[in-house]
Coordinates of C-alpha atoms in Angstrom, one line a residue:
M1 CA -22.5 -73.4 71.4
E2 CA -23.7 -76.6 70.0
R3 CA -25.4 -75.3 66.6
P4 CA -27.5 -78.1 65.1
I5 CA -26.7 -80.5 62.3
G6 CA -29.2 -78.8 59.8
Q7 CA -27.3 -74.9 60.5
T8 CA -24.3 -76.7 59.7
L9 CA -24.8 -78.3 56.4
L10 CA -26.9 -74.8 55.7
G11 CA -23.9 -73.2 55.9
L12 CA -21.7 -75.3 53.8
A13 CA -23.9 -75.7 50.9
V14 CA -24.2 -71.8 51.2
T15 CA -20.2 -71.6 50.7
L16 CA -19.6 -74.1 48.5
A17 CA -22.6 -72.4 46.3
A18 CA -20.2 -69.0 46.7
I19 CA -16.6 -70.3 45.7
P20 CA -17.3 -69.2 42.4
L21 CA -18.6 -65.8 43.3
L22 CA -15.3 -65.8 45.3
L23 CA -13.0 -66.8 42.3
Q24 CA -14.3 -64.4 40.2
V25 CA -13.8 -61.5 42.7
F26 CA -10.3 -62.5 43.7
T27 CA -9.4 -63.2 39.6
K28 CA -11.1 -59.6 39.4
A29 CA -8.3 -58.9 41.7
L30 CA -5.6 -60.1 40.1
E31 CA -6.8 -59.1 36.7
R32 CA -4.3 -56.7 34.8
P33 CA -3.2 -57.0 31.1
Y34 CA -2.0 -60.5 29.6
T35 CA 1.4 -60.6 27.4
I36 CA 0.4 -62.6 24.4
Y37 CA 2.7 -63.7 22.5
V38 CA 1.8 -65.0 18.0
D39 CA 4.4 -67.1 16.4
A40 CA 2.8 -67.4 13.0
N41 CA 4.1 -68.0 9.1
S42 CA 1.0 -65.4 7.3
E43 CA 1.7 -64.0 3.9
I44 CA 0.3 -60.9 5.1
L45 CA 1.2 -58.3 8.4
R46 CA -0.6 -54.7 8.1
L47 CA -0.4 -52.8 11.0
T48 CA -0.8 -48.8 11.8
T49 CA 2.2 -47.1 13.4
R50 CA 1.1 -44.9 16.4
E51 CA 2.3 -41.2 17.0
L52 CA 5.7 -41.9 18.3
N53 CA 7.1 -44.4 15.8
S54 CA 10.6 -44.4 14.7
T55 CA 11.0 -48.3 12.4
T56 CA 13.9 -48.2 10.0
W57 CA 14.3 -51.5 7.8
Y58 CA 17.9 -51.9 5.9
L59 CA 16.8 -53.2 2.3
P60 CA 19.4 -54.8 0.2
N61 CA 17.4 -54.7 -3.5
A62 CA 13.9 -53.0 -3.7
R63 CA 12.3 -51.8 -6.4
I64 CA 10.0 -48.5 -6.0
V65 CA 7.2 -49.5 -8.0
Q66 CA 4.5 -46.5 -7.2
R67 CA 5.1 -43.5 -5.3
I68 CA 3.7 -40.4 -4.0
A69 CA 6.3 -37.5 -3.2
E70 CA 6.1 -35.4 -0.4
V71 CA 7.3 -32.5 -3.4
E72 CA 4.5 -33.8 -5.9
K73 CA 1.4 -33.7 -2.9
Q74 CA 2.8 -30.2 -1.6
T75 CA 2.6 -28.6 -5.5
S76 CA 0.2 -30.7 -6.2
D77 CA -2.3 -27.5 -4.9
T78 CA -0.8 -24.8 -7.0
Q79 CA -2.3 -25.9 -10.8
S80 CA -5.7 -24.7 -9.4
L81 CA -3.7 -20.6 -9.0
P82 CA -4.9 -18.7 -12.0
K83 CA -2.1 -18.4 -14.6
P84 CA -1.0 -15.3 -15.6
T85 CA -2.5 -13.5 -19.0
R86 CA 0.5 -12.3 -21.4
G87 CA -1.7 -8.7 -21.2
D88 CA -0.4 -8.4 -17.7
A89 CA 1.2 -5.4 -17.2
S90 CA 2.5 -6.2 -13.6
K91 CA 6.4 -6.0 -13.0
M92 CA 6.1 -9.8 -12.1
G93 CA 4.1 -10.9 -14.9
S94 CA 7.2 -11.8 -16.7
E95 CA 8.6 -13.5 -14.1
L96 CA 6.5 -16.0 -14.2
I97 CA 6.8 -19.6 -15.4
E98 CA 3.7 -22.0 -16.4
I99 CA 5.0 -25.1 -15.1
D100 CA 3.2 -28.5 -16.7
F101 CA 2.4 -30.9 -13.6
N102 CA 1.0 -33.4 -16.0
T103 CA 4.7 -35.2 -16.2
P104 CA 4.6 -39.1 -17.1
E105 CA 5.7 -41.0 -13.8
P106 CA 9.0 -41.9 -13.5
K107 CA 10.5 -45.2 -14.4
I108 CA 11.2 -48.2 -11.8
N109 CA 13.6 -46.8 -9.0
H110 CA 16.2 -49.2 -8.0
F111 CA 16.2 -48.1 -4.2
H112 CA 19.4 -49.5 -1.6
G113 CA 19.6 -48.2 1.4
Y114 CA 17.8 -47.6 4.7
L115 CA 13.6 -46.4 4.8
H116 CA 12.2 -45.0 8.0
I117 CA 8.9 -45.7 8.4
G118 CA 7.3 -42.4 10.0
P119 CA 4.5 -42.0 12.1
N120 CA 0.5 -43.0 11.7
A121 CA 1.5 -45.0 8.6
I122 CA -0.6 -48.3 7.2
V123 CA 1.7 -50.7 6.9
T124 CA 0.7 -53.4 4.7
M125 CA 3.3 -56.5 3.7
T126 CA 2.8 -59.5 1.4
R127 CA 4.2 -61.7 0.2
R128 CA 2.5 -65.1 -1.0
G129 CA 4.2 -68.1 -0.8
A130 CA 8.2 -68.0 -2.1
G131 CA 7.8 -65.0 -4.2
P132 CA 8.7 -61.5 -3.5
L133 CA 8.0 -58.8 -0.7
V134 CA 5.8 -56.2 -2.0
V135 CA 5.7 -53.4 1.3
T136 CA 2.8 -50.9 0.7
I137 CA 2.9 -47.8 3.2
E138 CA 0.8 -44.7 3.3
S139 CA -0.3 -42.0 5.0
N140 CA -3.3 -42.4 7.3
A141 CA -5.3 -40.0 6.2
S142 CA -7.7 -39.9 8.9
S143 CA -4.9 -39.2 11.7
Q144 CA -4.0 -35.9 10.3
R145 CA -5.5 -32.1 9.6
S146 CA -4.8 -31.3 6.6
F147 CA -3.6 -33.3 3.4
N148 CA -0.8 -30.1 3.2
N149 CA 0.7 -30.7 6.8
M150 CA 0.8 -34.2 6.3
I151 CA 4.1 -36.1 8.1
P152 CA 5.7 -38.3 5.4
A153 CA 4.3 -42.4 6.0
A154 CA 8.0 -43.1 4.9
T155 CA 11.7 -41.6 3.6
M156 CA 13.9 -43.4 2.0
E157 CA 17.7 -43.4 2.4
P158 CA 20.0 -44.6 0.0
L159 CA 23.9 -45.9 0.2
D160 CA 26.4 -44.0 -1.2
C161 CA 27.4 -46.0 -4.0
I162 CA 30.2 -44.5 -5.7
N163 CA 32.9 -46.1 -3.1
D164 CA 32.0 -49.8 -3.4
G165 CA 34.3 -50.1 0.1
D166 CA 30.8 -48.6 1.9
A167 CA 28.7 -50.4 0.5
M168 CA 27.9 -53.3 3.2
L169 CA 28.6 -57.1 1.4
D170 CA 25.8 -60.1 1.4
T171 CA 26.1 -63.5 2.7
T172 CA 28.4 -64.3 -1.1
G173 CA 30.7 -61.4 -0.1
K174 CA 29.3 -59.1 -2.5
S175 CA 28.2 -55.6 -2.8
A176 CA 24.3 -54.6 -2.7
C177 CA 25.3 -51.9 -4.8
T178 CA 26.5 -53.6 -7.6
S179 CA 24.3 -56.7 -7.1
D180 CA 22.7 -56.6 -10.6
E181 CA 22.8 -54.7 -13.8
I182 CA 20.6 -51.6 -14.0
S183 CA 19.9 -51.2 -17.0
D184 CA 19.7 -47.0 -18.5
D185 CA 16.2 -46.3 -18.7
Q186 CA 16.1 -48.3 -14.8
K187 CA 17.9 -45.9 -12.4
R188 CA 18.5 -46.4 -8.9
L189 CA 17.8 -43.4 -6.6
T190 CA 20.5 -42.2 -5.0
K191 CA 19.0 -39.3 -2.8
P192 CA 17.1 -38.8 0.3
L193 CA 13.3 -39.3 -1.3
A194 CA 9.9 -37.9 1.7
L195 CA 7.2 -40.9 0.4
H196 CA 3.3 -40.4 1.6
Q197 CA 2.2 -43.3 0.1
A198 CA 5.1 -45.8 -2.1
K199 CA 5.1 -49.4 -3.1
L200 CA 8.4 -51.8 -3.0
L201 CA 8.9 -54.5 -4.4
V202 CA 11.6 -56.1 -2.5
D203 CA 13.9 -59.1 -3.9
I204 CA 14.7 -61.0 -0.8
G205 CA 18.7 -62.5 -1.9
D206 CA 20.6 -65.5 0.3
A207 CA 20.5 -63.4 3.4
P208 CA 17.0 -63.0 5.0
L209 CA 15.5 -59.9 5.1
N210 CA 14.6 -59.1 9.2
G211 CA 13.5 -56.1 10.7
T212 CA 10.3 -55.1 13.5
L213 CA 7.5 -53.2 13.0
N214 CA 4.7 -52.0 16.1
G215 CA 1.5 -51.1 15.6
I216 CA -1.7 -51.9 16.0
G217 CA -3.5 -54.3 13.7
T218 CA -4.6 -58.1 12.8
I219 CA -2.5 -60.3 12.1
G220 CA -2.8 -62.5 9.0
G221 CA -6.2 -61.4 6.1
D222 CA -9.2 -61.7 5.5
P223 CA -9.8 -64.0 2.8
Y224 CA -13.7 -64.0 2.1
Q225 CA -13.5 -60.5 0.6
P226 CA -10.6 -59.8 -1.8
T227 CA -10.0 -56.3 -2.6
M228 CA -8.1 -56.8 -5.2
P229 CA -8.3 -60.0 -8.0
A230 CA -5.7 -61.9 -7.0
S231 CA -5.6 -64.5 -4.1
P232 CA -5.7 -64.0 -0.8
P233 CA -3.0 -63.6 1.3
L234 CA -3.6 -65.8 4.5
L235 CA -2.5 -66.8 7.9
R236 CA -0.7 -70.2 6.8
H237 CA -0.5 -71.8 11.0
G238 CA 0.5 -70.4 14.0
E239 CA 0.1 -70.5 18.0
I240 CA -0.4 -68.1 20.4
S241 CA 0.3 -68.1 24.2
I242 CA -0.9 -66.0 26.9
I243 CA 1.7 -65.1 29.7
G244 CA 1.5 -64.1 33.5
R245 CA 3.7 -62.8 36.3
K246 CA 3.6 -64.6 40.0
L247 CA 3.0 -61.6 41.7
I248 CA 5.6 -62.7 44.9
S249 CA 8.4 -64.3 42.5
G250 CA 7.9 -62.3 39.8
Q251 CA 8.3 -65.3 37.7
V252 CA 6.1 -66.1 34.3
Y253 CA 3.9 -68.9 33.5
T254 CA 1.7 -69.8 30.5
L255 CA -2.0 -69.5 31.3
M256 CA -3.4 -70.8 28.0
Q257 CA -2.1 -71.8 24.8
T258 CA -4.6 -72.5 21.5
T259 CA -3.3 -73.4 17.9
L260 CA -4.0 -71.2 14.9
H261 CA -5.3 -72.9 11.5
L262 CA -5.1 -71.7 7.8
G263 CA -6.9 -68.2 7.5
D264 CA -7.7 -67.2 10.9
T265 CA -7.0 -63.7 12.3
V266 CA -5.6 -62.1 15.5
N267 CA -6.9 -59.3 17.7
V268 CA -5.8 -58.4 20.9
N269 CA -8.2 -56.0 22.5
G270 CA -6.5 -53.9 25.3
Q271 CA -6.9 -49.9 26.5
F272 CA -6.4 -46.9 24.9
E273 CA -4.8 -43.8 26.9
P274 CA -5.2 -41.1 24.9
D275 CA -9.2 -40.8 23.0
S276 CA -7.7 -39.3 20.3
Q277 CA -5.5 -41.9 19.0
K278 CA -8.8 -44.1 19.1
N279 CA -11.1 -42.0 17.7
A280 CA -8.0 -40.8 15.1
L281 CA -7.9 -44.7 13.9
D282 CA -11.9 -45.3 13.9
Q283 CA -11.0 -48.3 15.9
S284 CA -14.9 -49.5 18.0
S285 CA -13.0 -51.1 21.0
A286 CA -9.6 -50.7 22.0
T287 CA -7.2 -52.6 20.4
A288 CA -3.7 -53.2 21.2
L289 CA -0.3 -52.4 19.9
F290 CA 1.7 -55.1 18.5
T291 CA 5.3 -55.4 18.4
C292 CA 6.5 -57.6 15.7
L293 CA 9.7 -59.2 14.9
F294 CA 9.5 -60.4 11.0
S295 CA 11.9 -62.6 8.9
V296 CA 11.8 -63.6 5.2
Q297 CA 13.8 -65.5 3.7
N298 CA 14.4 -66.6 -0.1
G299 CA 12.0 -70.1 -1.5
S300 CA 15.0 -71.5 -2.4
M301 CA 15.8 -72.0 1.4
G302 CA 12.5 -73.1 2.2
G303 CA 11.0 -69.6 2.6
R304 CA 7.6 -69.2 2.7
G305 CA 5.8 -66.3 3.3
I306 CA 6.5 -64.2 6.5
E307 CA 7.8 -65.4 9.9
L308 CA 6.0 -63.6 12.8
A309 CA 7.2 -63.5 16.4
C310 CA 4.3 -60.7 17.7
H311 CA 3.8 -60.0 21.3
A312 CA 0.8 -57.3 22.9
S313 CA -0.1 -56.1 26.2
G314 CA -4.0 -56.8 26.3
R315 CA -6.6 -58.4 28.4
S316 CA -8.5 -60.9 25.9
L317 CA -7.8 -61.3 21.9
D318 CA -10.1 -62.1 19.1
I319 CA -9.3 -65.2 17.0
G320 CA -11.6 -64.8 13.9
S321 CA -12.4 -67.4 11.3
Y322 CA -15.2 -67.8 8.9
S323 CA -18.7 -68.9 10.8
D324 CA -17.1 -69.7 13.9
S325 CA -16.8 -66.9 17.1
S326 CA -16.5 -69.4 19.6
R327 CA -12.7 -68.1 19.9
R328 CA -14.0 -64.4 20.1
D329 CA -12.8 -62.3 23.7
L330 CA -10.8 -65.6 24.7
A331 CA -9.4 -64.8 28.0
P332 CA -7.7 -66.8 31.0
R333 CA -10.1 -68.1 33.5
P334 CA -10.6 -68.5 37.1
W335 CA -9.3 -71.9 37.3
D336 CA -6.1 -70.9 35.2
V337 CA -5.3 -68.4 37.8
L338 CA -5.8 -70.4 40.5
I339 CA -4.0 -73.3 39.5
N340 CA -1.2 -71.3 38.5
E341 CA -0.4 -68.0 41.2
P342 CA 0.7 -69.7 44.3
S343 CA -0.5 -66.5 46.4
M344 CA -4.0 -67.2 45.4
Q345 CA -4.0 -71.0 46.3
A346 CA -2.5 -70.0 49.4
T347 CA -5.2 -67.1 50.1
L348 CA -8.3 -68.9 49.0
P349 CA -9.2 -71.2 51.1
L350 CA -8.6 -68.6 53.8
A351 CA -11.1 -67.5 52.2
I352 CA -13.4 -69.9 51.4
T353 CA -12.7 -70.7 55.4
G354 CA -13.5 -67.4 57.1
F355 CA -16.6 -67.6 54.5
F356 CA -17.8 -70.5 56.2
V357 CA -17.5 -69.1 59.7
L358 CA -19.4 -65.7 58.4
V359 CA -22.5 -68.1 57.2
L360 CA -22.6 -69.8 60.3
R361 CA -23.0 -66.3 62.3
L362 CA -25.6 -65.4 60.1
L363 CA -27.1 -68.7 60.4
D364 CA -27.5 -68.5 64.6
S365 CA -30.0 -66.0 64.7
L366 CA -31.7 -66.6 60.9
Y367 CA -31.7 -70.3 61.5
P368 CA -34.2 -70.5 64.0
R369 CA -36.4 -68.1 62.4
L370 CA -36.2 -70.2 59.3
C371 CA -37.1 -73.1 61.3
R372 CA -40.5 -71.5 62.6
W373 CA -41.5 -70.2 59.6
I374 CA -41.1 -73.4 57.8
G375 CA -43.3 -75.2 60.6
D376 CA -46.3 -72.8 60.8
T377 CA -45.6 -73.0 56.8
V378 CA -46.7 -77.1 56.9
A379 CA -49.3 -76.5 59.4
R380 CA -51.2 -74.2 57.5
L381 CA -50.8 -76.7 54.6
R382 CA -52.4 -79.4 56.8

């Protein structure tokens, strides 16, 4: 049966109008978490580790400038216990010894060894310019039931420096245990120490400090609301790439790229499995887990800030910048997927052709009625 030209043109117009909808349907069908890579130079990195975290750093030369040890936390509650009276006739009264917990804090302890970062720990790495690296670790109290039952945020395991042959050598061939002269009033940590809160000052030598950190958080710092009387640490520069994977061959391809500018912050939106973890971290929206590799070089070697290579699996990303909301909830567009996905390139034309044939079939019965209705309407208007 030969169709009127008007019916064919109407079917073609409906099909063309439905192409954006078909693109959205195919994109949703192929939608899956994208792998987002962030390569940046930043002066700050702040992440909160997950429940099953096992991260270890080797620190050749660090100084403990602030600490709250596990033993100090557990004994702090005993200060509220009633003290024994001198006239108490009980047998145990003579065995009780009053302990003064208000002892002065120990002086700076030099540390050389392994730093084990525990679960649910808030880790902040800060390095302004070519200065020293400041590492702050504290327990995430909101994810713990009680203060006494807190898992230590970090454990410091010093290396044995008695036998110089057992110590690791740096790039200059000297032992890290004897590279610095320690005065008598600044003792070196010699026993393992579990900490709920610690602040370390890490000196960067000739060899770079490399390590990894897994956690939830944001890359970059907020330059508009400083939290301390100092110049706020910033993200200096970087680049973001969103990677997809082909369905058939499994090869990867770049869906989109964007450049990071001075002062930007990066956050990846993903999905959480347990709701308890989401509530514990007080996240209004699901946030993806960052896996970061960092490297800190000495200023004499051109090192500035912290070099970061991070990746996360998520559905979109937010790039924060002052008075700029155009880069919020960024995700690949349907066109980005179409030009890179071979399976979609082959399926979409077939889908459009099938949709066009379906529209023509529907118009076989609707088009004559539509023509009569238009004719009657025009006649009444006359």
